[in-house]
XYZ file of C-alpha atoms in Angstrom:
569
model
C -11.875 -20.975 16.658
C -9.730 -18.030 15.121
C -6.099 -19.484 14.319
C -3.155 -17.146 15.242
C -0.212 -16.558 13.793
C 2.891 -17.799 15.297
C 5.172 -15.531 16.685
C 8.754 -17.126 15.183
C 11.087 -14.419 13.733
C 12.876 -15.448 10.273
C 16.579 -14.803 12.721
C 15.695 -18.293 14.217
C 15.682 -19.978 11.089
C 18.290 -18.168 9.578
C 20.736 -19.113 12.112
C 20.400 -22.763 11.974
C 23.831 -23.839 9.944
C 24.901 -20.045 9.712
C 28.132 -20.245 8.388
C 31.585 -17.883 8.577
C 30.498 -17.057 5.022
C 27.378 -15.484 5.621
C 28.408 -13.668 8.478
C 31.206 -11.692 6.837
C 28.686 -11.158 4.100
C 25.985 -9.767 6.404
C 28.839 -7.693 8.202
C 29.870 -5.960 5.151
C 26.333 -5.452 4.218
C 25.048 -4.026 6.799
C 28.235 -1.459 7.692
C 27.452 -0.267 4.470
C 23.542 0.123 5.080
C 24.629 2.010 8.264
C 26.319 4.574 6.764
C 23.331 4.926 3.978
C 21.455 5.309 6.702
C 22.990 8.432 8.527
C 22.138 10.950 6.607
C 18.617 9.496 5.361
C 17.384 8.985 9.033
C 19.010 12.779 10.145
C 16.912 14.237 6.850
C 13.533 12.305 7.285
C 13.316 13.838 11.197
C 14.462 16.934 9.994
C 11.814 17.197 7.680
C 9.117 15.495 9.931
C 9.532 18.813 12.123
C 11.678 16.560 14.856
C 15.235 16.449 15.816
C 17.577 14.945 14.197
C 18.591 12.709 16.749
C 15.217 11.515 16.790
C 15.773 9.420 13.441
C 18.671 8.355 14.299
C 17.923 6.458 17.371
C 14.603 5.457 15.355
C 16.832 3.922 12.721
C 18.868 2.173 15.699
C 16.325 0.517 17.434
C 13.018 0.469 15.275
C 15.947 -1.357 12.632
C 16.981 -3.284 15.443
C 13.660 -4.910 16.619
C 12.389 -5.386 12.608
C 15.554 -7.335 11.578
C 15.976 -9.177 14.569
C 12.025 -9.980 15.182
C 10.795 -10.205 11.336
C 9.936 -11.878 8.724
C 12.264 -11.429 6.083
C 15.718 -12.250 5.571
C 17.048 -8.767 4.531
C 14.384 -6.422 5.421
C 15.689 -3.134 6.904
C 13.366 -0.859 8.267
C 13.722 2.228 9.590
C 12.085 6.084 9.101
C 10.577 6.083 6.049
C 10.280 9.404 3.532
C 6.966 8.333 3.224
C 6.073 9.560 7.180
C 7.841 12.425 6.266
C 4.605 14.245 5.608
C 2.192 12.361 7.995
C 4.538 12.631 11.017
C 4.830 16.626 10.243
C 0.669 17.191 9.877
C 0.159 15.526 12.991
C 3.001 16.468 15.037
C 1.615 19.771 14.322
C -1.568 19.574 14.698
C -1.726 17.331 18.275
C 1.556 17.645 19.496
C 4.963 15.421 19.948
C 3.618 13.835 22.985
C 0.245 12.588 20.865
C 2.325 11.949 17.911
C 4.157 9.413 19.749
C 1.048 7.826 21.544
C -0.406 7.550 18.429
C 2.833 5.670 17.226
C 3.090 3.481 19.899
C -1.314 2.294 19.445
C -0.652 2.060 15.630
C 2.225 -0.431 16.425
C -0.050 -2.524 18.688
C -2.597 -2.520 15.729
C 0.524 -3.686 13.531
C 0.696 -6.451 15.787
C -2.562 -7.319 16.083
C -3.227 -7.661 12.147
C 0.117 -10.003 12.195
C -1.387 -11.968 15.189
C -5.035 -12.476 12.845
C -2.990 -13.561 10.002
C -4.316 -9.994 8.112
C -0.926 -9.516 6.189
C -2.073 -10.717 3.149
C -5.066 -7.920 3.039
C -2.855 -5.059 2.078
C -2.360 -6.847 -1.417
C -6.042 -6.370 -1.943
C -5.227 -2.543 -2.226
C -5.603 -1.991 -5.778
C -1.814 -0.432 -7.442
C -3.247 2.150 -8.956
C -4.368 3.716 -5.271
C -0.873 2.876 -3.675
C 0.680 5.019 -7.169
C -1.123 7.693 -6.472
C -0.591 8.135 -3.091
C 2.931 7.739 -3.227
C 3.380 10.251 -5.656
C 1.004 12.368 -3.921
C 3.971 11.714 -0.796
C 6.621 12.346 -3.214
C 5.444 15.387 -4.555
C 4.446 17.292 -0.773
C 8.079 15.422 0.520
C 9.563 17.834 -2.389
C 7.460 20.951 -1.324
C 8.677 20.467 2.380
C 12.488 20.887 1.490
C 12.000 24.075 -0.513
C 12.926 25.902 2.374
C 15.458 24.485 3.127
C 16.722 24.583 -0.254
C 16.456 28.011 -1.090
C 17.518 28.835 2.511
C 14.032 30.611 3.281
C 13.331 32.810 6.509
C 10.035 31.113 7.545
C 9.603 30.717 11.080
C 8.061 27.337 10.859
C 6.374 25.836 7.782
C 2.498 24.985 7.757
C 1.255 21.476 7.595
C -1.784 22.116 4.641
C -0.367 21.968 0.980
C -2.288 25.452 0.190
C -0.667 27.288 3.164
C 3.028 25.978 2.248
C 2.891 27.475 -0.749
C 1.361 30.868 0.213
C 4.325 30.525 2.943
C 7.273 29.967 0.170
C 5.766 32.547 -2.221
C 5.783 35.451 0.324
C 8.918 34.540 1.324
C 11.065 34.143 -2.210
C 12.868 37.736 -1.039
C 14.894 35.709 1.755
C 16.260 33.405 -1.115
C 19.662 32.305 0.315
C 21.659 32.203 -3.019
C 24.474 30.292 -0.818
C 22.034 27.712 0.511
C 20.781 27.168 -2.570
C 24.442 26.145 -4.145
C 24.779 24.106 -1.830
C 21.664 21.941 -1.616
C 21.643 22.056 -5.971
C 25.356 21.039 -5.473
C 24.759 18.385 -3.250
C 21.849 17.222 -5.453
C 24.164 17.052 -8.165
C 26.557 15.026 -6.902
C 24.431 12.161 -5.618
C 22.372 11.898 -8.822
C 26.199 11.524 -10.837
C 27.545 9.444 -8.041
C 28.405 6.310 -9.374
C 26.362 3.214 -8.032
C 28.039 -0.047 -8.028
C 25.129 -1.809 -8.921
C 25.005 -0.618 -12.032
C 28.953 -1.352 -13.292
C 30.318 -4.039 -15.439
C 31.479 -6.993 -13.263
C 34.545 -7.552 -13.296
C 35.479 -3.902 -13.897
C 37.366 -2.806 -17.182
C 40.277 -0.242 -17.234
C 41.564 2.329 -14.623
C 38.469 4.520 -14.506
C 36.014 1.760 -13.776
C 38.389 0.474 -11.238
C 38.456 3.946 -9.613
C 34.505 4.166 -9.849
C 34.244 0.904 -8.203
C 36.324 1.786 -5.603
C 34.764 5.806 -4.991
C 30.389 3.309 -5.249
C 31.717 1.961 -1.844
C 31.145 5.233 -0.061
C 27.248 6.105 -0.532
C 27.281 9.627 -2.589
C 24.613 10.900 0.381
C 27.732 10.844 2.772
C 30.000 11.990 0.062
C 27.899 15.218 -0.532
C 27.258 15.788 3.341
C 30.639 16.194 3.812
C 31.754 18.314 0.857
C 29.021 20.593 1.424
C 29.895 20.849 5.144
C 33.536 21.318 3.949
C 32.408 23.905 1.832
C 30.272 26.050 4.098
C 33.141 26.111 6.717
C 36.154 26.518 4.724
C 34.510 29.444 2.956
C 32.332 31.095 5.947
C 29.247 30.517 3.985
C 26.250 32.020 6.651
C 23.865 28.971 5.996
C 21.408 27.002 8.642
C 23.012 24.067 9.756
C 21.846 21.243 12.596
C 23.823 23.158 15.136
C 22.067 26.419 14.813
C 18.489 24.979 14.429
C 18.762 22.275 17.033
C 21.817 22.501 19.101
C 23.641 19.413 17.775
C 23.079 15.313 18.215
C 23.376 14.232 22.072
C 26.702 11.993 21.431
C 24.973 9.320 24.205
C 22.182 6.629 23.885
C 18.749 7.651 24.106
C 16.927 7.982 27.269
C 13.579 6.046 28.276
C 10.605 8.292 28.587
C 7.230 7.448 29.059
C 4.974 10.001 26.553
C 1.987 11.411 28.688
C -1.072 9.603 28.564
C -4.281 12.124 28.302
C -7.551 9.744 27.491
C -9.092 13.061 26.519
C -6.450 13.406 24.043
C -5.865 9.946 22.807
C -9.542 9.557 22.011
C -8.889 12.390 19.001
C -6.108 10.080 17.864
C -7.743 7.642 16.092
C -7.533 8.842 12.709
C -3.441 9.555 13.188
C -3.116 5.868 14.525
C -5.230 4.575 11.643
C -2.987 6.227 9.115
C 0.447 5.582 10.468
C -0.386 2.078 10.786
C -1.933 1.862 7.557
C 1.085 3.258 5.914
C 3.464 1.312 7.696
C 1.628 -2.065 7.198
C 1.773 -0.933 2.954
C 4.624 0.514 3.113
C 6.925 -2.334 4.854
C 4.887 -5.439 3.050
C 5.435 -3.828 -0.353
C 9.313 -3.667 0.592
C 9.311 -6.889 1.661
C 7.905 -8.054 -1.664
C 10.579 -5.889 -3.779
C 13.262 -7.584 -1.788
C 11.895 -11.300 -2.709
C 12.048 -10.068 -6.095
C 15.416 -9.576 -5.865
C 17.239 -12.343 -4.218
C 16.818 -16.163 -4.250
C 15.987 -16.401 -0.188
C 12.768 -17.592 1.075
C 10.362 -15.213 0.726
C 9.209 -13.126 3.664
C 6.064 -14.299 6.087
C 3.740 -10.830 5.882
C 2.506 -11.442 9.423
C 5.437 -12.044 11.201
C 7.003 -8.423 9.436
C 3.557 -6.740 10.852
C 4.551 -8.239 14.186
C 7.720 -7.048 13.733
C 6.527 -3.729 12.673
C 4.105 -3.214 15.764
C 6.839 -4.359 18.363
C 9.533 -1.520 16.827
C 7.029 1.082 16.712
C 5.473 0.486 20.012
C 9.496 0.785 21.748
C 11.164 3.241 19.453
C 8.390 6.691 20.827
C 9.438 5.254 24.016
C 13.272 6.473 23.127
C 11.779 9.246 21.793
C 11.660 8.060 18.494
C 9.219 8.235 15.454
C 7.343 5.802 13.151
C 9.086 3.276 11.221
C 8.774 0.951 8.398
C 10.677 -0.709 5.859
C 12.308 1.620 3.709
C 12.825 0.184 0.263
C 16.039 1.949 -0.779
C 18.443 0.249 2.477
C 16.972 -2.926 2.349
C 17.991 -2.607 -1.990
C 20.895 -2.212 -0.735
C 21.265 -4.502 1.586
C 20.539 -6.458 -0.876
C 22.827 -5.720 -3.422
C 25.718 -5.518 -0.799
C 25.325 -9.331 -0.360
C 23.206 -9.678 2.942
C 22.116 -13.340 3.622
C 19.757 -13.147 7.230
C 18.625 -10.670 9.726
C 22.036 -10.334 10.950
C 22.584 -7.361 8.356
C 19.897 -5.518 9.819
C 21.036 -5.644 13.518
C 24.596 -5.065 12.303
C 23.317 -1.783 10.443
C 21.344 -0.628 13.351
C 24.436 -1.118 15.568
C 26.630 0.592 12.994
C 24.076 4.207 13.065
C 24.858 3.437 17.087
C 28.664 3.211 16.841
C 28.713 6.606 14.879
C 26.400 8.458 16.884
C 28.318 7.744 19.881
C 31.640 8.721 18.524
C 31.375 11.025 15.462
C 27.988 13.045 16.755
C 29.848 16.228 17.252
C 30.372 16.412 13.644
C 26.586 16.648 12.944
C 25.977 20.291 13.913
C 28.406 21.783 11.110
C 26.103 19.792 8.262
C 24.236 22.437 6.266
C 20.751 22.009 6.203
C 20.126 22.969 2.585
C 22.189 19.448 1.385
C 19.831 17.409 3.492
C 17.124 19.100 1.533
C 18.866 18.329 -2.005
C 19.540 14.486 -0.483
C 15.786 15.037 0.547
C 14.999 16.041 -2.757
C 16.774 13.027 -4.333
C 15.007 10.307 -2.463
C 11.342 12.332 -3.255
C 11.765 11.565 -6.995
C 12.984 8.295 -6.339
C 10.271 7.483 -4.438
C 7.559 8.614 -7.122
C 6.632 6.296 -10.216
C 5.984 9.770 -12.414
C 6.078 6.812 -15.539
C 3.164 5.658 -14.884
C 1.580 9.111 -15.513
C 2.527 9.094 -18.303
C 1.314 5.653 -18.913
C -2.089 6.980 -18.049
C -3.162 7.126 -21.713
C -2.755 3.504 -22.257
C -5.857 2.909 -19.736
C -9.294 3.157 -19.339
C -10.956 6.003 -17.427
C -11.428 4.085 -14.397
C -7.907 3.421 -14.001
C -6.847 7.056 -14.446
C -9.365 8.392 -11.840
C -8.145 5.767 -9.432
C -4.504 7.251 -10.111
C -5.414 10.631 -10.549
C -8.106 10.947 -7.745
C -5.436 8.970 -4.829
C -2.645 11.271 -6.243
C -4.837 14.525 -5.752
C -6.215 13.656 -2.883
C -2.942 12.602 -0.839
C -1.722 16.453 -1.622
C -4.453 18.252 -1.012
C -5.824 15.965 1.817
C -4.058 13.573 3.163
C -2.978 9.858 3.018
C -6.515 8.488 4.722
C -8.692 10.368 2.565
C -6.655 9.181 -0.424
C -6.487 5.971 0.322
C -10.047 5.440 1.536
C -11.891 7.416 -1.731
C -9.387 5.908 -3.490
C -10.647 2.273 -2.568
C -14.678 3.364 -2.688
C -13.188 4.575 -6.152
C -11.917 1.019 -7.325
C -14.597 -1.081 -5.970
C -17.243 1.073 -7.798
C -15.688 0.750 -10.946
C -15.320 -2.768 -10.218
C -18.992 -3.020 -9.993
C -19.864 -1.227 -12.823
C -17.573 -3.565 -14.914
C -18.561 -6.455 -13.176
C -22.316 -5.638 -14.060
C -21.711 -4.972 -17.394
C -20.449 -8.200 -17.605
C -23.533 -9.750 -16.812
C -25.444 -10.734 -19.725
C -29.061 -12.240 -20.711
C -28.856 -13.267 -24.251
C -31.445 -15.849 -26.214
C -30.624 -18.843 -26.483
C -30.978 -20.530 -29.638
C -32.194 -24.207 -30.169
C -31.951 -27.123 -32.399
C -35.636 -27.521 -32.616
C -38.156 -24.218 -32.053
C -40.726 -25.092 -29.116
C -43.658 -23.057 -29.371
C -44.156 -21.140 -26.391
C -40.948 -21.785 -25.137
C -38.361 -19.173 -24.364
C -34.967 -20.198 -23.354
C -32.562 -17.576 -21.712
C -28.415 -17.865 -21.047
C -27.201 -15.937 -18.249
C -23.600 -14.970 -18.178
C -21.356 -13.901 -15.549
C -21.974 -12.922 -12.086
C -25.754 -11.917 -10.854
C -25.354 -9.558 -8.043
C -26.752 -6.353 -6.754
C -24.700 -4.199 -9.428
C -26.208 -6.618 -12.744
C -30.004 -7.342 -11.442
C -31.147 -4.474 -13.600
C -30.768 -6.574 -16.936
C -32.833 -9.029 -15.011
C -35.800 -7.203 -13.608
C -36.285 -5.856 -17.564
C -36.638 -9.662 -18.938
C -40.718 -9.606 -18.258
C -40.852 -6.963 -21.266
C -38.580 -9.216 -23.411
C -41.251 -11.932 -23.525
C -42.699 -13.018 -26.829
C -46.380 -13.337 -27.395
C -47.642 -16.274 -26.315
C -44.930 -17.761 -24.131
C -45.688 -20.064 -21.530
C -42.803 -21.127 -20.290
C -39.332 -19.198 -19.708
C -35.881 -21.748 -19.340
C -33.102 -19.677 -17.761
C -30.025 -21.284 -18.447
C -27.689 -20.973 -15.910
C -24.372 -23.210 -16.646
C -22.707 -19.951 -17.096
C -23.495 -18.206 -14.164
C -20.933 -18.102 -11.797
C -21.922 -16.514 -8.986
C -25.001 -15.264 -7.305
C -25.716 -12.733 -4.200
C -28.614 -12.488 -1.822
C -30.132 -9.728 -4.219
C -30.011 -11.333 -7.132
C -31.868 -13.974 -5.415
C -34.510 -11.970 -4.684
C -34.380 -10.410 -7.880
C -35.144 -14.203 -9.509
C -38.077 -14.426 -6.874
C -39.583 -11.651 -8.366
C -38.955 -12.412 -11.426
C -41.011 -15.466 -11.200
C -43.479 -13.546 -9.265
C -44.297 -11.744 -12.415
C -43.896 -13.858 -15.015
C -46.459 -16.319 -12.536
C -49.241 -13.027 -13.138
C -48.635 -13.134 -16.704
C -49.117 -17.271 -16.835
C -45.900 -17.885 -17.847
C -44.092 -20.360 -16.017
C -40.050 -20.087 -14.793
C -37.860 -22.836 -15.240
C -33.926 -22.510 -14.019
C -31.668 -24.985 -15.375
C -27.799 -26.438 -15.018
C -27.032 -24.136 -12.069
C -23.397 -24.031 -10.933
C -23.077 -25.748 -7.034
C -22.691 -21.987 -5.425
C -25.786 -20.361 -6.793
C -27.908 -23.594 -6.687
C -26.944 -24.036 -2.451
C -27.979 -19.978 -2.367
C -31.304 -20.905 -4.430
C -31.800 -24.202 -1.837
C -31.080 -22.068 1.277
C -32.970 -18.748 0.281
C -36.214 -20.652 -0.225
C -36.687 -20.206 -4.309
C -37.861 -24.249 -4.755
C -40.920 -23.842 -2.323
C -41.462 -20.455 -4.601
C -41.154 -22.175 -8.240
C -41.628 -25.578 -6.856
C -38.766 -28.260 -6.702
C -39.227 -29.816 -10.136
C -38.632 -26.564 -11.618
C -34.971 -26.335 -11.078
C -33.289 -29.356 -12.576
C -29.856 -30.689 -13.591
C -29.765 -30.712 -17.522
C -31.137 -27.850 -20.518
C -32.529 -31.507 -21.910
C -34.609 -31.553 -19.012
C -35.692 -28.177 -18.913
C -37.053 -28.855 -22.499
C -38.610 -31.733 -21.624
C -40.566 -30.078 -18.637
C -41.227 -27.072 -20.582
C -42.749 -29.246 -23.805
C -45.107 -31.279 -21.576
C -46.616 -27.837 -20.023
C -46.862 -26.217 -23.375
C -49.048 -29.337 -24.665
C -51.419 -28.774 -22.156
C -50.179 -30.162 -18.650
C -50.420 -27.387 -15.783
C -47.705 -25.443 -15.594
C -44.968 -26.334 -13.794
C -45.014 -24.903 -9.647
C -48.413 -23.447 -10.511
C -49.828 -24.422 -6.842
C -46.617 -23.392 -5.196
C -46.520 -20.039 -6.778
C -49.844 -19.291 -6.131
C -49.683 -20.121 -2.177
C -46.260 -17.526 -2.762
């Protein structure tokens, strides 16, 4: 019977003997991943083609539900900049209402995979596919805020990589040469910002005292509000949030069903497939960088997909989009000093606390500093090292990389992701059947008419090619062949039947097969696939010696070993 995971968040343990200490350290953490959070979750909506509001209350309660229902201590989840592209290709292509639907059924596949104790699979994704695609995302996350940036009259920006930059070529006369200051300004300052993970402890001097002090307020916010300072106090005529969209609602978000079209959902598949995909990666790899980090228990991977399917199976009903864990809050949740879950609920009811007093503020924000925040996060978020790291591998490596990089911009994630696998495992069997050796073996003593074969390594359907040649490599005048197996490790189905024939032909040319020293998994697969009623039982035995022995009293003049038994065959 198929075990299932049990459904116990890493809150309940964490609050058994939580003290005063941890509390005040989880409240300071997660106040400051709140305000992080503003202008990342506004900017990942915006740039999914959705409201801003729509991240927001995604950050609230998808943040919510993962903290207070997963399985790590300081996990914070949350829109991701790594939807940023899918959520934009299919909201355009099937609609809000479908990309919602298509959240909530990828969050009860989330769940499911927790529930079947699947969490460790995405680990068997090989790194070099889950580079490339996220620098693939990086790299279309940067295209997307062009507009933006240079303040760009397009109507609305197309979903294919191709079309976007047809779009942002015929448009370069609209260049908005205030926009642009402002979103390279704002890129600026967030890049020079000082981070207070990176300062001497305890500070030295007046200035790093003063830098300490200015790394408590996240440069995102700082350069939001200068560059909405900016544009007002001087007039500047830029887009802001209140001019495309109207504002933020300064109210909590409403509960509304999606519409439910079976026609519809049946073309939704591949969307659901792809968001969950990404989130399960996406969330488990975060999860991993945070144990790397801190001394707490490491995470459970399928309570966190639980976690995951819950918050993105409630969040589209609040209107909300696909979340994940989002690797840059939960650093610094982690470097802010969070201890449990309580961080992440106290982060998610921070983003509440400012929307519902401060959301009038919102519509003066210029969207061209989103786009350089935007900008920021997209080169973050890409490991462009490891291109250059290429050269130190072999080409299967680099078309792994390459190919998932490649494919993720022109295509999309799926397609990336799945050639990207097919990719790896081929490689894998071409290296794991050149592996796979038949060598002579040499002996002590020379029998005449004795041949004695090592095989190395694993005997499967990629490797059976070295064995179907062996025939040809027989001496004249053998009679018997010993294949010495003590080195084999593993054997398929194929390979068995490759050995079958193997016999079958060596039986036509009277020479006689004898397999010694198997290992215990391809000596059960030899039992159960029927090769000792083909050779006959005393030709598979324990020891080389007696291979020798069996071989020596057939040369002198004994029948051959399993001559009856492979004639019958």
């Amino acid at each position: 019977m198929l075990a299932l995971h049990r459904f116990q968040p890493r809150l309940i343990q964490a609050l058994r003997g939580y003290s005063r200490g941890q509390l005040i350290a989880d409240l300071g953490a997660g106040l400051t991943v709140g305000i992080v959070a503003l202008p990342l979750a506004m900017a990942f909506a915006i740039a999914s083609g959705l409201k801003p509001e729509q991240g927001i209350f995604t950050a609230v309660i998808a943040g919510f539900l993962i903290s207070a229902l997963g399985g790590s201590n300081v996990q914070i989840g949350g829109p991701a900049g790594a939807f940023i592209v899918i959520v934009y290709g299919i909201q355009a292509q099937y609609g809000l209402a479908n990309l919602l639907i298509a959240t909530m059924l990828a969050g009860v596949l989330l769940f499911v995979l927790g529930l079947l104790r699947l969490g460790a699979l995405v680990r068997y994704i090989p790194v070099g596919v889950v580079i490339g695609f996220t620098n693939g995302i990086a790299v279309l996350i940067g295209l997307s805020q062009l507009k933006d940036l240079l303040g760009l009259r397009i109507e609305k920006m197309p979903a294919d990589f191709f079309a976007q930059i047809a779009a942002l070529w015929s448009h370069l006369h609209t260049v908005n040469l205030a926009a642009l200051a402002l979103g390279l300004g704002s890129l600026a300052l967030v890049v020079v910002w000082p981070k207070s993970y990176r300062m001497p402890s305890p500070p030295h001097g007046l200035l790093e005292k003063v830098k300490r002090h200015a790394a408590q307020v996240p440069g995102t916010v700082i350069a939001l509000a200068l560059a909405t300072l900016t544009a007002r106090v001087l007039g500047l005529e830029v887009e802001t949030i209140g001019s495309r969209f109207g504002g933020i609602p300064q109210s909590l978000p409403g509960f509304d069903l999606p519409s439910f079209d079976w026609a519809g959902v049946k073309q939704l598949l591949m969307p659901t497939l792809t968001i969950a995909l990404l989130g399960a990666i996406e969330s488990l790899l975060c999860a991993r960088v945070a144990d790397n980090m801190s001394d707490l228990p490491r995470h459970d991977p399928n309570q966190e997909l639980m976690a995951q399917g819950v918050a993105n199976f409630v969040a589209p009903l609040f209107g909300g989009m696909p979340a994940t864990g989002t690797i840059a809050r939960t650093s610094t949740n982690v470097r802010s000093g969070a201890r449990t879950p309580v961080a992440g609920m106290v982060h998610a009811l921070t983003l509440l606390a400012v929307v519902l007093v401060a959301a009038p503020l919102a519509v003066h924000v210029p969207l061209a500093a989103l786009a350089g925040i935007l900008l920021f996060v997209a080169w973050n978020m890409g490991e462009w090292h490891e291109f250059a790291r290429l050269r130190q591998f072999k080409l299967p490596y680099r078309a792994v990389v390459l190919g998932s990089f490649v494919l993720t911009v022109v295509f999309d994630l799926t397609v990336a992701v799945e050639a990207g696998l097919l990719m790896a495992c081929g490689f894998f069997i071409l290296r794991m059947g050149n592996l796979f050796r038949i060598e002579p073996m040499p002996l002590p003593e020379p029998l005449p008419g004795v041949q004695v074969m090592q095989a190395y390594g694993a005997l499967f359907f990629g490797a059976v090619g070295k064995l179907e040649s062996l025939p040809e490599q027989m001496a004249p005048g053998t009679r018997v062949l010993v294949l010495e197996m003590h080195r084999l490790v593993s054997l398929d189905s194929t390979g068995v039947d490759t050995l079958k024939q193997l016999a079958r032909t060596l039986r036509r040319r009277g020479i006689a097969l004898v397999l010694a020293d198997p290992n215990e998994q391809p000596l059960s697969l030899l039992k159960r696939a029927g090769l000792e009623e083909i050779l006959g039982a005393e030709c598979i035995v324990a020891t080389l010696g007696e291979a020798l022995g069996l071989a020596r009293r057939t040369v002198e003049g004994r029948p051959a070993p399993g001559r009856t038994a492979m004639a019958e065959a």
